[in-house]
Amino acid sequence: VHNFRAKLQPYEETIRVWRVLEGYVDRGIIRHLGIVSVHSVDYIKQLHEEARIKPTIIQNRFHANRGYDVELRPLFRELGMANQLFWVLTGSAGGRVRHEVVKKIAEQNGVSPQNVLYAFTRAIGGSPLIGTKSLDHMREDVEALSKITLEGEDLVAVAETINKKLVVSV
């Protein structure tokens, strides 16, 4: 279920559509249900409580104007929801690819600064939705993610360039 332009649609509309989608899961047409652009703890909790087939994934943009979902990350884990992040490079965090800390970590690991941000999203419990249209870039990104795992001082250093509260919620 998608909330167009991140405008939260009335819950009653979401649950009405959700019930229809649950029928598709029952018939084996759809395997999993998820939601997009929901940044409200109460909304997510209510959907999880009332849905017969629980949401297994949430796609939210990785952006400062949504607080990078710092307050929501523990709930995603508690409810067993995979967290896919979009706008990792094009949103407000994307400018960090030019930050000296990010560039240094990239150089030390033999990856691009963009890959450091992708690795960061994985380290905080998310999965980056990589928006490239180039098969070569996609291969490079996937390969690079196998080379780098952010933890310890590097994880904290990158978090401090974006939002230091992100590592508190890991």
XYZ file of N, CA, C and O in Angstrom:
680
model
N 0.858 -1.162 0.000
C 0.000 0.000 0.000
C 0.904 1.224 0.000
O 1.806 1.330 0.823
N 0.682 2.119 -0.904
C 1.549 3.286 -1.066
C 0.810 4.560 -0.676
O -0.327 4.768 -1.069
N 1.457 5.380 0.124
C 0.934 6.692 0.469
C 1.561 7.695 -0.480
O 2.712 8.075 -0.322
N 0.805 8.092 -1.476
C 1.304 8.950 -2.539
C 1.884 10.241 -1.984
O 1.254 10.915 -1.186
N 3.103 10.556 -2.432
C 3.817 11.766 -2.036
C 3.967 11.885 -0.520
O 3.978 12.969 0.040
N 4.031 10.741 0.139
C 4.248 10.669 1.586
C 3.146 11.349 2.378
O 3.306 11.642 3.549
N 2.009 11.597 1.745
C 0.854 12.139 2.464
C 0.099 10.940 3.031
O -0.381 10.095 2.283
N 0.026 10.866 4.324
C -0.584 9.718 4.977
C -2.078 9.688 4.672
O -2.817 10.601 5.037
N -2.505 8.643 3.980
C -3.925 8.534 3.661
C -4.685 8.097 4.900
O -4.098 7.504 5.813
N -5.968 8.391 4.958
C -6.744 7.981 6.131
C -6.612 6.479 6.373
O -6.649 5.679 5.434
N -6.480 6.109 7.624
C -6.274 4.711 7.979
C -7.398 3.826 7.435
O -7.151 2.712 6.976
N -8.608 4.308 7.463
C -9.750 3.518 7.001
C -9.574 3.103 5.541
O -9.958 2.003 5.152
N -9.001 3.975 4.729
C -8.747 3.629 3.325
C -7.667 2.557 3.223
O -7.780 1.626 2.428
N -6.628 2.699 4.027
C -5.539 1.721 3.995
C -6.038 0.342 4.388
O -5.758 -0.646 3.696
N -6.774 0.230 5.468
C -7.215 -1.088 5.932
C -8.224 -1.688 4.956
O -8.247 -2.907 4.749
N -9.022 -0.856 4.294
C -9.972 -1.353 3.285
C -9.204 -2.000 2.126
O -9.511 -3.114 1.698
N -8.178 -1.315 1.636
C -7.350 -1.848 0.556
C -6.570 -3.065 1.049
O -6.421 -4.059 0.326
N -6.083 -2.997 2.275
C -5.306 -4.103 2.851
C -6.122 -5.391 2.843
O -5.600 -6.462 2.526
N -7.390 -5.285 3.209
C -8.269 -6.477 3.243
C -8.371 -7.114 1.856
O -8.374 -8.335 1.733
N -8.458 -6.286 0.826
C -8.502 -6.810 -0.545
C -7.193 -7.526 -0.860
O -7.188 -8.642 -1.398
N -6.063 -6.904 -0.512
C -4.761 -7.506 -0.779
C -4.557 -8.804 -0.003
O -3.912 -9.743 -0.492
N -5.103 -8.886 1.208
C -5.012 -10.134 1.973
C -5.656 -11.294 1.208
O -5.167 -12.423 1.252
N -6.720 -11.000 0.487
C -7.368 -12.026 -0.333
C -6.446 -12.546 -1.428
O -6.464 -13.738 -1.755
N -5.641 -11.661 -1.998
C -4.673 -12.082 -3.014
C -3.579 -12.969 -2.402
O -3.099 -13.900 -3.040
N -3.206 -12.676 -1.160
C -2.229 -13.530 -0.476
C -2.847 -14.903 -0.247
O -2.213 -15.936 -0.503
N -4.090 -14.919 0.192
C -4.780 -16.189 0.440
C -4.825 -17.066 -0.815
O -4.729 -18.288 -0.721
N -4.965 -16.442 -1.972
C -5.046 -17.180 -3.239
C -3.663 -17.473 -3.836
O -3.570 -18.060 -4.907
N -2.601 -17.040 -3.161
C -1.258 -17.311 -3.638
C -0.789 -16.411 -4.769
O 0.238 -16.680 -5.390
N -1.483 -15.328 -5.010
C -1.109 -14.404 -6.075
C -0.024 -13.444 -5.595
O 0.870 -13.075 -6.346
N -0.119 -13.055 -4.341
C 0.867 -12.189 -3.690
C 1.442 -12.970 -2.515
O 0.707 -13.674 -1.817
N 2.753 -12.833 -2.286
C 3.379 -13.536 -1.153
C 3.449 -12.697 0.110
O 3.285 -13.202 1.206
N 3.785 -11.412 -0.041
C 3.994 -10.546 1.118
C 3.325 -9.203 0.872
O 3.219 -8.744 -0.259
N 2.941 -8.565 1.957
C 2.365 -7.221 1.874
C 3.269 -6.240 2.603
O 3.901 -6.588 3.605
N 3.307 -5.035 2.098
C 4.108 -3.998 2.725
C 3.491 -2.635 2.513
O 2.493 -2.489 1.815
N 4.119 -1.656 3.132
C 3.639 -0.286 3.029
C 4.794 0.632 2.666
O 5.957 0.290 2.863
N 4.438 1.781 2.139
C 5.424 2.759 1.685
C 5.075 4.121 2.266
O 3.898 4.498 2.319
N 6.095 4.829 2.690
C 5.962 6.226 3.129
C 5.022 6.403 4.309
O 4.139 7.262 4.309
N 5.208 5.586 5.323
C 4.457 5.734 6.568
C 5.476 6.015 7.668
O 6.358 5.205 7.933
N 5.330 7.172 8.290
C 6.289 7.609 9.306
C 5.613 7.822 10.660
O 6.076 8.604 11.461
N 4.523 7.129 10.889
C 3.765 7.276 12.121
C 3.762 5.966 12.902
O 3.285 4.933 12.403
N 4.278 6.006 14.122
C 4.296 4.824 14.987
C 2.881 4.295 15.191
O 2.628 3.093 15.056
N 1.943 5.179 15.514
C 0.568 4.750 15.786
C -0.076 4.088 14.570
O -0.771 3.086 14.697
N 0.145 4.654 13.398
C -0.418 4.113 12.154
C 0.114 2.705 11.915
O -0.645 1.780 11.614
N 1.420 2.525 12.041
C 2.044 1.219 11.809
C 1.554 0.211 12.843
O 1.212 -0.926 12.505
N 1.511 0.613 14.101
C 1.036 -0.296 15.154
C -0.409 -0.718 14.907
O -0.758 -1.885 15.055
N -1.250 0.245 14.540
C -2.655 -0.072 14.304
C -2.799 -1.048 13.140
O -3.552 -2.029 13.227
N -2.078 -0.800 12.054
C -2.144 -1.705 10.911
C -1.658 -3.098 11.312
O -2.292 -4.108 10.979
N -0.579 -3.158 12.048
C -0.035 -4.457 12.456
C -1.014 -5.197 13.365
O -1.169 -6.418 13.260
N -1.686 -4.489 14.249
C -2.639 -5.117 15.165
C -3.886 -5.606 14.430
O -4.407 -6.678 14.729
N -4.371 -4.839 13.471
C -5.645 -5.148 12.823
C -5.514 -6.025 11.581
O -6.490 -6.663 11.178
N -4.350 -6.048 10.980
C -4.179 -6.830 9.755
C -4.112 -8.313 10.083
O -3.421 -8.722 11.012
N -4.834 -9.098 9.319
C -4.742 -10.549 9.465
C -3.401 -11.023 8.916
O -2.722 -11.848 9.512
N -3.010 -10.468 7.778
C -1.699 -10.742 7.192
C -0.847 -9.510 7.455
O -1.121 -8.420 6.945
N 0.133 -9.689 8.288
C 0.941 -8.569 8.784
C 1.848 -8.010 7.689
O 2.354 -8.752 6.846
N 2.105 -6.700 7.729
C 3.077 -6.135 6.790
C 4.471 -6.678 7.102
O 4.870 -6.735 8.259
N 5.172 -7.090 6.051
C 6.513 -7.642 6.252
C 7.596 -6.677 5.819
O 8.775 -6.919 6.084
N 7.215 -5.605 5.166
C 8.207 -4.667 4.655
C 7.656 -3.253 4.696
O 6.457 -3.039 4.541
N 8.554 -2.313 4.932
C 8.211 -0.903 4.851
C 9.298 -0.207 4.042
O 10.484 -0.435 4.259
N 8.852 0.580 3.073
C 9.778 1.378 2.273
C 9.558 2.836 2.653
O 8.468 3.367 2.465
N 10.589 3.453 3.194
C 10.517 4.866 3.559
C 11.731 5.594 3.010
O 12.811 5.019 2.905
N 11.526 6.855 2.713
C 12.675 7.614 2.229
C 13.621 7.920 3.381
O 13.196 8.115 4.516
N 14.883 7.938 3.057
C 15.945 8.189 4.032
C 16.258 9.679 3.957
O 17.078 10.108 3.147
N 15.564 10.453 4.780
C 15.624 11.908 4.625
C 15.504 12.605 5.977
O 14.804 12.131 6.871
N 16.165 13.743 6.083
C 16.144 14.519 7.320
C 14.746 14.981 7.694
O 14.393 15.033 8.872
N 13.926 15.333 6.684
C 12.602 15.850 7.033
C 11.697 14.778 7.632
O 10.626 15.080 8.123
N 12.133 13.548 7.615
C 11.427 12.453 8.276
C 12.234 11.923 9.462
O 11.948 10.856 9.995
N 13.279 12.664 9.820
C 14.113 12.263 10.954
C 14.837 10.950 10.734
O 15.246 10.305 11.693
N 14.977 10.563 9.471
C 15.622 9.294 9.125
C 14.975 8.112 9.850
O 15.589 7.078 10.037
N 13.730 8.292 10.285
C 12.968 7.241 10.974
C 13.661 6.720 12.233
O 13.475 5.560 12.626
N 14.427 7.574 12.883
C 15.143 7.175 14.097
C 14.185 6.566 15.124
O 14.479 5.524 15.723
N 13.035 7.184 15.301
C 12.087 6.706 16.310
C 11.359 5.438 15.871
O 10.827 4.713 16.717
N 11.331 5.166 14.576
C 10.592 4.012 14.066
C 11.423 2.733 13.968
O 10.876 1.635 13.977
N 12.728 2.860 13.850
C 13.572 1.682 13.617
C 13.385 0.578 14.652
O 13.292 -0.601 14.290
N 13.308 0.897 15.940
C 13.065 -0.182 16.914
C 11.724 -0.888 16.671
O 11.628 -2.102 16.833
N 10.715 -0.141 16.246
C 9.407 -0.744 15.971
C 9.492 -1.683 14.766
O 8.914 -2.772 14.787
N 10.201 -1.271 13.721
C 10.366 -2.151 12.556
C 10.961 -3.489 12.994
O 10.493 -4.552 12.584
N 12.000 -3.423 13.818
C 12.645 -4.658 14.295
C 11.684 -5.478 15.155
O 11.585 -6.691 15.001
N 10.987 -4.798 16.061
C 10.049 -5.485 16.964
C 8.972 -6.232 16.177
O 8.596 -7.350 16.526
N 8.487 -5.603 15.105
C 7.413 -6.201 14.316
C 7.924 -7.112 13.205
O 7.138 -7.690 12.461
N 9.238 -7.232 13.080
C 9.813 -8.093 12.055
C 9.646 -7.567 10.644
O 9.566 -8.344 9.693
N 9.605 -6.260 10.514
C 9.423 -5.644 9.197
C 10.774 -5.278 8.588
O 11.572 -4.588 9.210
N 11.012 -5.749 7.370
C 12.202 -5.329 6.643
C 12.040 -3.853 6.299
O 10.937 -3.393 5.984
N 13.132 -3.114 6.359
C 13.098 -1.671 6.108
C 13.929 -1.348 4.876
O 15.145 -1.466 4.897
N 13.237 -0.987 3.799
C 13.926 -0.568 2.580
C 13.942 0.949 2.533
O 12.928 1.600 2.782
N 15.113 1.489 2.201
C 15.297 2.936 2.211
C 15.530 3.451 0.797
O 16.368 2.922 0.071
N 14.771 4.478 0.426
C 15.023 5.112 -0.856
C 15.443 6.559 -0.632
O 15.357 7.068 0.466
N 15.965 7.184 -1.659
C 16.541 8.532 -1.618
C 17.828 8.556 -0.795
O 18.202 9.575 -0.248
N 18.514 7.434 -0.714
C 19.746 7.372 0.068
C 20.780 8.347 -0.491
O 21.446 9.063 0.258
N 20.907 8.407 -1.807
C 21.883 9.310 -2.420
C 21.270 10.618 -2.898
O 21.964 11.625 -2.980
N 19.996 10.612 -3.219
C 19.382 11.829 -3.765
C 18.713 12.690 -2.703
O 18.405 13.847 -2.958
N 18.486 12.142 -1.524
C 17.875 12.916 -0.447
C 18.917 13.686 0.339
O 20.069 13.847 -0.083
N 18.536 14.124 1.502
C 19.409 14.993 2.289
C 20.697 14.315 2.751
O 21.699 14.988 2.978
N 20.721 12.996 2.877
C 21.951 12.306 3.289
C 22.939 12.178 2.137
O 24.135 11.992 2.358
N 22.448 12.259 0.912
C 23.293 12.049 -0.252
C 24.480 12.978 -0.352
O 25.534 12.611 -0.874
N 24.346 14.199 0.164
C 25.455 15.143 0.130
C 26.649 14.694 0.940
O 27.763 15.201 0.773
N 26.462 13.699 1.801
C 27.551 13.212 2.642
C 28.630 12.508 1.828
O 29.713 12.267 2.327
N 28.334 12.172 0.568
C 29.364 11.510 -0.243
C 30.569 12.421 -0.453
O 31.658 11.954 -0.771
N 30.382 13.717 -0.237
C 31.487 14.667 -0.377
C 32.171 14.957 0.962
O 33.147 15.696 1.012
N 31.657 14.404 2.039
C 32.221 14.650 3.365
C 33.550 13.906 3.496
O 33.684 12.758 3.072
N 34.532 14.563 4.098
C 35.874 13.980 4.225
C 35.862 12.636 4.954
O 36.609 11.718 4.588
N 35.054 12.507 5.981
C 34.982 11.252 6.739
C 34.521 10.115 5.831
O 35.100 9.026 5.817
N 33.486 10.374 5.060
C 32.933 9.347 4.166
C 33.943 9.007 3.074
O 34.168 7.828 2.760
N 34.587 10.015 2.516
C 35.578 9.773 1.465
C 36.763 8.959 1.996
O 37.274 8.061 1.324
N 37.180 9.247 3.221
C 38.304 8.515 3.827
C 37.949 7.042 4.040
O 38.737 6.143 3.714
N 36.757 6.779 4.568
C 36.314 5.400 4.796
C 36.196 4.665 3.457
O 36.580 3.495 3.343
N 35.704 5.358 2.445
C 35.588 4.752 1.115
C 36.960 4.344 0.589
O 37.148 3.213 0.112
N 37.897 5.254 0.704
C 39.245 4.984 0.213
C 39.876 3.802 0.954
O 40.486 2.918 0.341
N 39.706 3.761 2.269
C 40.279 2.676 3.076
C 39.703 1.308 2.709
O 40.356 0.284 2.893
N 38.468 1.310 2.202
C 37.789 0.049 1.895
C 37.739 -0.267 0.405
O 37.166 -1.286 0.006
N 38.285 0.617 -0.416
C 38.300 0.372 -1.854
C 36.931 0.419 -2.509
O 36.654 -0.314 -3.452
N 36.059 1.299 -1.980
C 34.716 1.461 -2.533
C 34.450 2.950 -2.751
O 35.229 3.797 -2.324
N 33.333 3.257 -3.377
C 32.969 4.661 -3.592
C 32.324 5.235 -2.333
O 31.795 4.491 -1.497
N 32.324 6.562 -2.199
C 31.598 7.172 -1.070
C 30.106 6.810 -1.080
O 29.499 6.652 -0.016
N 29.539 6.630 -2.262
C 28.134 6.223 -2.349
C 27.940 4.856 -1.697
O 26.956 4.634 -0.983
N 28.897 3.955 -1.933
C 28.803 2.628 -1.326
C 28.932 2.673 0.183
O 28.364 1.832 0.888
N 29.667 3.659 0.697
C 29.754 3.826 2.149
C 28.371 4.165 2.700
O 27.959 3.620 3.731
N 27.632 5.027 2.008
C 26.276 5.352 2.470
C 25.357 4.143 2.377
O 24.531 3.915 3.266
N 25.485 3.365 1.320
C 24.688 2.142 1.224
C 25.034 1.198 2.384
O 24.146 0.612 3.010
N 26.317 1.049 2.678
C 26.745 0.190 3.784
C 26.208 0.725 5.113
O 25.845 -0.054 6.000
N 26.160 2.043 5.231
C 25.626 2.641 6.455
C 24.162 2.253 6.644
O 23.752 1.881 7.744
N 23.369 2.323 5.579
C 21.952 1.971 5.716
C 21.794 0.513 6.145
O 20.904 0.199 6.931
N 22.668 -0.337 5.662
C 22.619 -1.743 6.076
C 23.010 -1.885 7.540
O 22.421 -2.679 8.270
N 23.996 -1.119 7.966
C 24.468 -1.210 9.352
C 23.410 -0.770 10.356
O 23.414 -1.230 11.496
N 22.509 0.107 9.940
C 21.453 0.564 10.858
C 20.165 -0.242 10.701
O 19.126 0.123 11.232
N 20.246 -1.342 9.943
C 19.098 -2.244 9.846
C 18.235 -2.063 8.624
O 17.145 -2.628 8.544
N 18.687 -1.289 7.662
C 17.907 -1.081 6.453
C 18.537 -1.750 5.251
O 19.598 -2.368 5.342
N 17.848 -1.637 4.148
C 18.371 -2.096 2.858
C 18.215 -0.939 1.887
O 17.106 -0.424 1.721
N 19.294 -0.523 1.249
C 19.174 0.594 0.319
C 18.494 0.154 -0.970
O 18.772 -0.920 -1.499
N 17.570 0.958 -1.437
C 17.000 0.748 -2.766
C 17.863 1.555 -3.720
O 17.832 2.780 -3.712
N 18.653 0.859 -4.500
C 19.606 1.505 -5.389
C 18.887 1.838 -6.688
O 18.379 0.949 -7.361
N 18.858 3.111 -7.028
C 18.047 3.567 -8.143
C 18.751 3.676 -9.476
O 18.257 4.340 -10.371
N 19.871 3.010 -9.647
C 20.577 3.113 -10.906
C 19.810 2.421 -12.031
O 19.090 1.460 -11.800
N 19.981 2.941 -13.215
C 19.410 2.303 -14.403
C 20.490 1.547 -15.167
O 20.225 0.933 -16.187
N 21.707 1.594 -14.655
C 22.848 0.965 -15.311
C 23.147 -0.391 -14.673
O 23.382 -0.478 -13.464
N 23.145 -1.429 -15.477
C 23.464 -2.763 -14.986
C 24.891 -2.806 -14.445
O 25.154 -3.428 -13.410
N 25.817 -2.108 -15.097
C 27.199 -2.069 -14.620
C 27.298 -1.417 -13.247
O 27.986 -1.922 -12.361
N 26.582 -0.285 -13.050
C 26.599 0.371 -11.741
C 25.986 -0.526 -10.670
O 26.472 -0.576 -9.537
N 24.931 -1.222 -11.029
C 24.291 -2.117 -10.063
C 25.259 -3.226 -9.653
O 25.397 -3.530 -8.469
N 25.942 -3.807 -10.613
C 26.922 -4.847 -10.294
C 28.026 -4.299 -9.384
O 28.418 -4.952 -8.418
N 28.513 -3.114 -9.715
C 29.561 -2.485 -8.901
C 29.076 -2.257 -7.472
O 29.810 -2.509 -6.507
N 27.848 -1.766 -7.343
C 27.301 -1.494 -6.010
C 27.149 -2.774 -5.191
O 27.508 -2.818 -4.010
N 26.618 -3.811 -5.811
C 26.427 -5.074 -5.097
C 27.780 -5.662 -4.703
O 27.962 -6.128 -3.572
N 28.730 -5.619 -5.619
C 30.072 -6.129 -5.318
C 30.712 -5.332 -4.181
O 31.303 -5.896 -3.263
N 30.564 -4.016 -4.230
C 31.161 -3.169 -3.190
C 30.551 -3.454 -1.826
O 31.251 -3.423 -0.809
N 29.267 -3.738 -1.788
C 28.629 -4.008 -0.504
C 29.150 -5.288 0.140
O 29.063 -5.457 1.354
N 29.728 -6.169 -0.663
C 30.330 -7.358 -0.073
C 31.722 -7.055 0.494
O 32.274 -7.851 1.246
N 32.279 -5.897 0.143
C 33.613 -5.511 0.604
C 33.599 -4.696 1.890
O 34.623 -4.574 2.545
N 32.467 -4.082 2.218
C 32.462 -3.141 3.342
C 31.313 -3.422 4.296
O 30.174 -3.636 3.874
N 31.649 -3.455 5.562
C 30.670 -3.507 6.637
C 31.052 -2.401 7.605
O 32.168 -2.382 8.108
N 30.154 -1.482 7.818
C 30.450 -0.391 8.751
C 30.121 -0.825 10.172
O 29.040 -1.340 10.437
N 31.066 -0.604 11.057
C 30.862 -0.886 12.474
C 31.824 -0.037 13.288
O 32.706 0.620 12.733
N 31.627 -0.042 14.574
C 32.531 0.665 15.477
C 32.687 2.136 15.147
O 31.709 2.844 14.892
N 33.934 2.592 15.167
C 34.228 4.021 14.961
C 33.772 4.519 13.593
O 33.316 5.656 13.476
N 33.903 3.689 12.564
C 33.466 4.114 11.228
C 31.962 4.322 11.188
O 31.469 5.290 10.603
N 31.220 3.425 11.812
C 29.767 3.552 11.860
C 29.371 4.848 12.560
O 28.546 5.620 12.065
N 29.975 5.102 13.698
C 29.686 6.315 14.459
C 30.082 7.555 13.665
O 29.339 8.539 13.604
N 31.236 7.501 13.006
C 31.719 8.655 12.228
C 30.759 9.006 11.104
O 30.451 10.186 10.877
N 30.251 8.012 10.393
C 29.293 8.296 9.310
C 27.984 8.798 9.901
O 27.389 9.760 9.398
N 27.527 8.189 10.982
C 26.286 8.636 11.622
C 26.378 10.102 12.025
O 25.420 10.863 11.860
N 27.522 10.501 12.513
C 27.680 11.894 12.939
C 27.601 12.873 11.777
O 27.294 14.036 11.969
N 27.835 12.422 10.555
C 27.680 13.295 9.397
C 26.231 13.398 8.948
O 25.871 14.316 8.228
N 25.402 12.450 9.384
C 23.999 12.412 8.952
C 23.084 12.789 10.109
O 22.400 13.802 10.087
N 23.055 11.929 11.115
C 22.247 12.137 12.319
C 22.770 11.157 13.358
O 22.542 9.946 13.235
N 23.456 11.671 14.364
C 24.121 10.783 15.331
C 23.163 9.883 16.088
O 23.562 8.846 16.594
N 21.881 10.216 16.106
C 20.910 9.360 16.790
C 20.678 8.046 16.050
O 20.138 7.112 16.605
N 21.105 7.986 14.803
C 20.904 6.771 14.028
C 21.634 5.574 14.607
O 21.157 4.451 14.517
N 22.778 5.775 15.213
C 23.499 4.632 15.781
C 22.985 4.263 17.156
O 23.189 3.151 17.596
N 22.301 5.151 17.813
C 21.699 4.824 19.104
C 20.575 3.823 18.900
O 20.340 2.953 19.710
N 19.888 3.915 17.731
C 18.736 3.050 17.492
C 19.108 1.727 16.839
O 18.250 0.962 16.500
N 20.419 1.472 16.655
C 20.821 0.206 16.005
C 20.551 -0.949 16.941
O 20.747 -0.898 18.108
